[in-house]
Amino acid sequence: AISARLRMADKAIADRARILTGDIIQMPLADNSFDLIYSASVFEHVSDLPAALLEMARVLKPGGIMHHNVYPFFCSPGGHALCTLDFPWGHARLSPAEFHRYANQFRPFEATYATDFFQNGFNQPRISFHAIEQAIGAAGFSLLAWKEHWRFDHLPSGAMWQEISRIHPSIGLRDLAVDGLNMVL
């Protein structure tokens, strides 16, 4: 049954896999449980990323590896479907109250879901690359690889930057220009 859910060709490997659900900040696992932790498009959705990194450090074996692909909140399409608006960096240019008004006015059929996702589906507070780097260091990880995917052809105008800075004063141009991050720790 697990092999069908995991869609793995090697049934022997799939049948040894366990699927657990839980809170990434309080995993129901023993210390030093894993050789590898992998995630894709998760970091930007963890409410308390520093706490999650500390928990990942706890369950990762000494010498273990973490590989994370991040689709940053602040990049132009970083609103992830429900919170990607019809104007550039809309998800970063609006406060929660402004987003709620926008969703009610222009997307009334999904306003409730979009507003909930905007308020609860991303880091709280929204986290910059600098804050990610600090949290990685505080959790005791060593950086093995860090690859940012920059988009120089699509950067915010000065007026957009001012609107974004009003809501998120701690972010920089890098947070807006990088639309993907791969890291190995």
PDB file of C-alpha atoms in Angstrom:
ATOM      1  CA  ALA A   1       0.000   0.000   0.000  1.00  0.00           C
ATOM      2  CA  ILE A   2       2.820   2.403   0.824  1.00  0.00           C
ATOM      3  CA  SER A   3       4.555   1.676  -2.468  1.00  0.00           C
ATOM      4  CA  ALA A   4       1.398   2.704  -4.334  1.00  0.00           C
ATOM      5  CA  ARG A   5       1.101   5.937  -2.327  1.00  0.00           C
ATOM      6  CA  LEU A   6       4.759   6.782  -2.813  1.00  0.00           C
ATOM      7  CA  ARG A   7       4.631   5.670  -6.456  1.00  0.00           C
ATOM      8  CA  MET A   8       8.009   4.016  -6.030  1.00  0.00           C
ATOM      9  CA  ALA A   9       9.201   1.531  -8.584  1.00  0.00           C
ATOM     10  CA  ASP A  10      11.176  -0.414  -5.990  1.00  0.00           C
ATOM     11  CA  LYS A  11       8.506  -1.992  -3.783  1.00  0.00           C
ATOM     12  CA  ALA A  12      11.104  -3.297  -1.307  1.00  0.00           C
ATOM     13  CA  ILE A  13      12.294   0.243  -0.554  1.00  0.00           C
ATOM     14  CA  ALA A  14       8.790   1.684  -0.467  1.00  0.00           C
ATOM     15  CA  ASP A  15       7.536  -0.972   1.936  1.00  0.00           C
ATOM     16  CA  ARG A  16      10.268  -0.008   4.429  1.00  0.00           C
ATOM     17  CA  ALA A  17       9.202   3.640   4.315  1.00  0.00           C
ATOM     18  CA  ARG A  18       7.108   5.102   7.081  1.00  0.00           C
ATOM     19  CA  ILE A  19       4.871   8.089   6.530  1.00  0.00           C
ATOM     20  CA  LEU A  20       4.455  10.203   9.636  1.00  0.00           C
ATOM     21  CA  THR A  21       2.531  13.389  10.149  1.00  0.00           C
ATOM     22  CA  GLY A  22       3.452  15.924  12.753  1.00  0.00           C
ATOM     23  CA  ASP A  23       4.613  19.394  13.574  1.00  0.00           C
ATOM     24  CA  ILE A  24       8.001  20.307  12.112  1.00  0.00           C
ATOM     25  CA  ILE A  25       8.712  22.265  15.291  1.00  0.00           C
ATOM     26  CA  GLN A  26       8.034  19.238  17.535  1.00  0.00           C
ATOM     27  CA  MET A  27       8.695  16.070  15.580  1.00  0.00           C
ATOM     28  CA  PRO A  28       7.710  12.789  17.259  1.00  0.00           C
ATOM     29  CA  LEU A  29      11.143  11.339  16.541  1.00  0.00           C
ATOM     30  CA  ALA A  30      14.226  10.399  18.512  1.00  0.00           C
ATOM     31  CA  ASP A  31      17.384  12.477  18.385  1.00  0.00           C
ATOM     32  CA  ASN A  32      19.766  11.572  15.556  1.00  0.00           C
ATOM     33  CA  SER A  33      17.098   9.732  13.533  1.00  0.00           C
ATOM     34  CA  PHE A  34      17.994  10.675   9.956  1.00  0.00           C
ATOM     35  CA  ASP A  35      20.960  10.751   7.612  1.00  0.00           C
ATOM     36  CA  LEU A  36      19.127  13.041   5.180  1.00  0.00           C
ATOM     37  CA  ILE A  37      16.423  15.696   5.427  1.00  0.00           C
ATOM     38  CA  TYR A  38      14.994  17.018   2.166  1.00  0.00           C
ATOM     39  CA  SER A  39      12.325  19.599   1.476  1.00  0.00           C
ATOM     40  CA  ALA A  40      10.954  21.395  -1.557  1.00  0.00           C
ATOM     41  CA  SER A  41       9.108  24.684  -1.158  1.00  0.00           C
ATOM     42  CA  VAL A  42       8.661  24.253   2.600  1.00  0.00           C
ATOM     43  CA  PHE A  43      10.900  26.866   4.299  1.00  0.00           C
ATOM     44  CA  GLU A  44       8.684  29.793   3.282  1.00  0.00           C
ATOM     45  CA  HIS A  45       5.638  28.073   4.803  1.00  0.00           C
ATOM     46  CA  VAL A  46       7.021  27.218   8.249  1.00  0.00           C
ATOM     47  CA  SER A  47       5.561  29.604  10.817  1.00  0.00           C
ATOM     48  CA  ASP A  48       8.693  29.611  13.014  1.00  0.00           C
ATOM     49  CA  LEU A  49      11.646  28.713  10.810  1.00  0.00           C
ATOM     50  CA  PRO A  50      14.344  29.171  13.487  1.00  0.00           C
ATOM     51  CA  ALA A  51      12.530  26.698  15.780  1.00  0.00           C
ATOM     52  CA  ALA A  52      12.064  24.260  12.871  1.00  0.00           C
ATOM     53  CA  LEU A  53      15.779  24.395  12.036  1.00  0.00           C
ATOM     54  CA  LEU A  54      16.650  23.625  15.661  1.00  0.00           C
ATOM     55  CA  GLU A  55      14.296  20.645  15.522  1.00  0.00           C
ATOM     56  CA  MET A  56      15.825  19.448  12.251  1.00  0.00           C
ATOM     57  CA  ALA A  57      19.264  19.711  13.870  1.00  0.00           C
ATOM     58  CA  ARG A  58      17.994  17.527  16.719  1.00  0.00           C
ATOM     59  CA  VAL A  59      16.708  14.713  14.481  1.00  0.00           C
ATOM     60  CA  LEU A  60      19.581  14.802  11.964  1.00  0.00           C
ATOM     61  CA  LYS A  61      22.446  12.418  12.713  1.00  0.00           C
ATOM     62  CA  PRO A  62      25.913  13.909  13.190  1.00  0.00           C
ATOM     63  CA  GLY A  63      27.390  14.269   9.716  1.00  0.00           C
ATOM     64  CA  GLY A  64      23.905  14.094   8.182  1.00  0.00           C
ATOM     65  CA  ILE A  65      22.883  16.245   5.229  1.00  0.00           C
ATOM     66  CA  MET A  66      19.949  18.570   4.656  1.00  0.00           C
ATOM     67  CA  HIS A  67      18.925  19.673   1.165  1.00  0.00           C
ATOM     68  CA  HIS A  68      16.239  22.326   0.812  1.00  0.00           C
ATOM     69  CA  ASN A  69      14.747  23.986  -2.255  1.00  0.00           C
ATOM     70  CA  VAL A  70      13.055  27.258  -1.359  1.00  0.00           C
ATOM     71  CA  TYR A  71      10.618  29.315  -3.395  1.00  0.00           C
ATOM     72  CA  PRO A  72      10.945  32.586  -1.447  1.00  0.00           C
ATOM     73  CA  PHE A  73       7.893  34.531  -0.327  1.00  0.00           C
ATOM     74  CA  PHE A  74       9.295  37.870  -1.473  1.00  0.00           C
ATOM     75  CA  CYS A  75      10.055  36.945  -5.098  1.00  0.00           C
ATOM     76  CA  SER A  76       7.575  38.304  -7.642  1.00  0.00           C
ATOM     77  CA  PRO A  77       5.424  35.137  -7.844  1.00  0.00           C
ATOM     78  CA  GLY A  78       6.132  34.265  -4.195  1.00  0.00           C
ATOM     79  CA  GLY A  79       2.500  34.556  -3.182  1.00  0.00           C
ATOM     80  CA  HIS A  80       2.056  30.964  -4.334  1.00  0.00           C
ATOM     81  CA  ALA A  81      -1.199  30.836  -6.309  1.00  0.00           C
ATOM     82  CA  LEU A  82      -3.799  32.026  -3.788  1.00  0.00           C
ATOM     83  CA  CYS A  83      -1.708  35.051  -2.850  1.00  0.00           C
ATOM     84  CA  THR A  84      -0.222  35.893  -6.255  1.00  0.00           C
ATOM     85  CA  LEU A  85      -2.084  39.008  -7.309  1.00  0.00           C
ATOM     86  CA  ASP A  86      -2.540  40.680 -10.655  1.00  0.00           C
ATOM     87  CA  PHE A  87       0.122  43.305  -9.980  1.00  0.00           C
ATOM     88  CA  PRO A  88       3.873  42.724  -9.406  1.00  0.00           C
ATOM     89  CA  TRP A  89       4.875  41.841  -5.845  1.00  0.00           C
ATOM     90  CA  GLY A  90       1.275  42.414  -4.721  1.00  0.00           C
ATOM     91  CA  HIS A  91       1.611  39.876  -1.914  1.00  0.00           C
ATOM     92  CA  ALA A  92       4.592  41.844  -0.542  1.00  0.00           C
ATOM     93  CA  ARG A  93       3.141  45.324  -1.178  1.00  0.00           C
ATOM     94  CA  LEU A  94      -0.050  44.867   0.823  1.00  0.00           C
ATOM     95  CA  SER A  95      -0.545  44.688   4.567  1.00  0.00           C
ATOM     96  CA  PRO A  96      -2.813  41.893   5.854  1.00  0.00           C
ATOM     97  CA  ALA A  97      -5.761  44.310   6.041  1.00  0.00           C
ATOM     98  CA  GLU A  98      -5.089  45.590   2.515  1.00  0.00           C
ATOM     99  CA  PHE A  99      -4.775  42.040   1.207  1.00  0.00           C
ATOM    100  CA  HIS A 100      -8.114  41.128   2.817  1.00  0.00           C
ATOM    101  CA  ARG A 101      -9.841  44.129   1.200  1.00  0.00           C
ATOM    102  CA  TYR A 102      -8.249  43.315  -2.179  1.00  0.00           C
ATOM    103  CA  ALA A 103      -9.288  39.651  -2.026  1.00  0.00           C
ATOM    104  CA  ASN A 104     -12.847  40.535  -1.040  1.00  0.00           C
ATOM    105  CA  GLN A 105     -13.150  43.066  -3.848  1.00  0.00           C
ATOM    106  CA  PHE A 106     -11.419  41.264  -6.710  1.00  0.00           C
ATOM    107  CA  ARG A 107     -11.544  37.573  -5.738  1.00  0.00           C
ATOM    108  CA  PRO A 108     -14.697  37.179  -3.654  1.00  0.00           C
ATOM    109  CA  PHE A 109     -15.133  33.456  -4.333  1.00  0.00           C
ATOM    110  CA  GLU A 110     -11.732  32.585  -2.861  1.00  0.00           C
ATOM    111  CA  ALA A 111     -11.246  35.559  -0.518  1.00  0.00           C
ATOM    112  CA  THR A 112     -11.632  33.531   2.673  1.00  0.00           C
ATOM    113  CA  TYR A 113      -9.095  30.892   1.591  1.00  0.00           C
ATOM    114  CA  ALA A 114      -6.673  33.424   0.129  1.00  0.00           C
ATOM    115  CA  THR A 115      -6.766  35.632   3.230  1.00  0.00           C
ATOM    116  CA  ASP A 116      -6.244  32.651   5.529  1.00  0.00           C
ATOM    117  CA  PHE A 117      -3.324  31.433   3.407  1.00  0.00           C
ATOM    118  CA  PHE A 118      -1.809  34.942   3.314  1.00  0.00           C
ATOM    119  CA  GLN A 119      -2.012  35.259   7.097  1.00  0.00           C
ATOM    120  CA  ASN A 120      -1.195  31.691   8.154  1.00  0.00           C
ATOM    121  CA  GLY A 121       0.491  29.928   5.250  1.00  0.00           C
ATOM    122  CA  PHE A 122       3.867  31.664   5.378  1.00  0.00           C
ATOM    123  CA  ASN A 123       6.596  32.503   7.901  1.00  0.00           C
ATOM    124  CA  GLN A 124       5.491  34.774  10.713  1.00  0.00           C
ATOM    125  CA  PRO A 125       7.006  37.250  10.531  1.00  0.00           C
ATOM    126  CA  ARG A 126       7.997  36.994   6.878  1.00  0.00           C
ATOM    127  CA  ILE A 127      11.634  35.982   6.754  1.00  0.00           C
ATOM    128  CA  SER A 128      14.468  37.481   4.715  1.00  0.00           C
ATOM    129  CA  PHE A 129      17.502  35.658   3.332  1.00  0.00           C
ATOM    130  CA  HIS A 130      19.606  37.290   6.027  1.00  0.00           C
ATOM    131  CA  ALA A 131      17.282  35.912   8.721  1.00  0.00           C
ATOM    132  CA  ILE A 132      17.378  32.448   7.090  1.00  0.00           C
ATOM    133  CA  GLU A 133      21.181  32.532   7.170  1.00  0.00           C
ATOM    134  CA  GLN A 134      21.174  33.595  10.825  1.00  0.00           C
ATOM    135  CA  ALA A 135      18.721  30.810  11.770  1.00  0.00           C
ATOM    136  CA  ILE A 136      20.857  28.226   9.956  1.00  0.00           C
ATOM    137  CA  GLY A 137      23.926  29.342  11.893  1.00  0.00           C
ATOM    138  CA  ALA A 138      22.050  29.487  15.216  1.00  0.00           C
ATOM    139  CA  ALA A 139      20.886  25.893  14.684  1.00  0.00           C
ATOM    140  CA  GLY A 140      24.525  24.826  14.290  1.00  0.00           C
ATOM    141  CA  PHE A 141      24.491  23.858  10.630  1.00  0.00           C
ATOM    142  CA  SER A 142      27.453  24.211   8.291  1.00  0.00           C
ATOM    143  CA  LEU A 143      26.766  25.488   4.810  1.00  0.00           C
ATOM    144  CA  LEU A 144      27.904  23.053   2.110  1.00  0.00           C
ATOM    145  CA  ALA A 145      26.195  24.659  -0.896  1.00  0.00           C
ATOM    146  CA  TRP A 146      24.038  27.720  -1.463  1.00  0.00           C
ATOM    147  CA  LYS A 147      22.682  28.557  -4.930  1.00  0.00           C
ATOM    148  CA  GLU A 148      20.474  31.590  -5.480  1.00  0.00           C
ATOM    149  CA  HIS A 149      18.519  31.930  -8.725  1.00  0.00           C
ATOM    150  CA  TRP A 150      18.514  35.649  -9.485  1.00  0.00           C
ATOM    151  CA  ARG A 151      16.143  37.385 -11.905  1.00  0.00           C
ATOM    152  CA  PHE A 152      17.807  40.562 -13.081  1.00  0.00           C
ATOM    153  CA  ASP A 153      15.226  41.034 -15.830  1.00  0.00           C
ATOM    154  CA  HIS A 154      12.374  41.551 -13.395  1.00  0.00           C
ATOM    155  CA  LEU A 155      13.046  43.892 -10.475  1.00  0.00           C
ATOM    156  CA  PRO A 156      10.664  46.197  -8.618  1.00  0.00           C
ATOM    157  CA  SER A 157      10.497  49.885  -9.484  1.00  0.00           C
ATOM    158  CA  GLY A 158      11.422  52.528  -6.920  1.00  0.00           C
ATOM    159  CA  ALA A 159       7.748  53.113  -6.090  1.00  0.00           C
ATOM    160  CA  MET A 160       7.162  49.382  -5.608  1.00  0.00           C
ATOM    161  CA  TRP A 161      10.255  49.157  -3.421  1.00  0.00           C
ATOM    162  CA  GLN A 162       8.882  51.935  -1.190  1.00  0.00           C
ATOM    163  CA  GLU A 163       5.541  50.131  -0.842  1.00  0.00           C
ATOM    164  CA  ILE A 164       7.279  46.863   0.025  1.00  0.00           C
ATOM    165  CA  SER A 165       9.632  48.559   2.503  1.00  0.00           C
ATOM    166  CA  ARG A 166       6.643  50.133   4.262  1.00  0.00           C
ATOM    167  CA  ILE A 167       5.321  46.643   5.075  1.00  0.00           C
ATOM    168  CA  HIS A 168       8.643  44.750   5.329  1.00  0.00           C
ATOM    169  CA  PRO A 169      11.445  47.161   6.308  1.00  0.00           C
ATOM    170  CA  SER A 170      14.036  44.416   6.935  1.00  0.00           C
ATOM    171  CA  ILE A 171      14.166  42.921   3.441  1.00  0.00           C
ATOM    172  CA  GLY A 172      16.600  43.856   0.715  1.00  0.00           C
ATOM    173  CA  LEU A 173      16.812  43.738  -3.046  1.00  0.00           C
ATOM    174  CA  ARG A 174      18.167  40.198  -2.858  1.00  0.00           C
ATOM    175  CA  ASP A 175      14.913  39.024  -1.244  1.00  0.00           C
ATOM    176  CA  LEU A 176      12.919  40.405  -4.183  1.00  0.00           C
ATOM    177  CA  ALA A 177      15.264  39.365  -6.998  1.00  0.00           C
ATOM    178  CA  VAL A 178      15.953  35.750  -6.008  1.00  0.00           C
ATOM    179  CA  ASP A 179      13.124  33.484  -7.147  1.00  0.00           C
ATOM    180  CA  GLY A 180      14.673  30.222  -6.015  1.00  0.00           C
ATOM    181  CA  LEU A 181      17.201  28.951  -3.533  1.00  0.00           C
ATOM    182  CA  ASN A 182      18.883  25.564  -3.240  1.00  0.00           C
ATOM    183  CA  MET A 183      20.889  24.852  -0.128  1.00  0.00           C
ATOM    184  CA  VAL A 184      22.772  21.924   1.292  1.00  0.00           C
ATOM    185  CA  LEU A 185      23.632  21.990   4.982  1.00  0.00           C
TER     186      LEU A 185
END
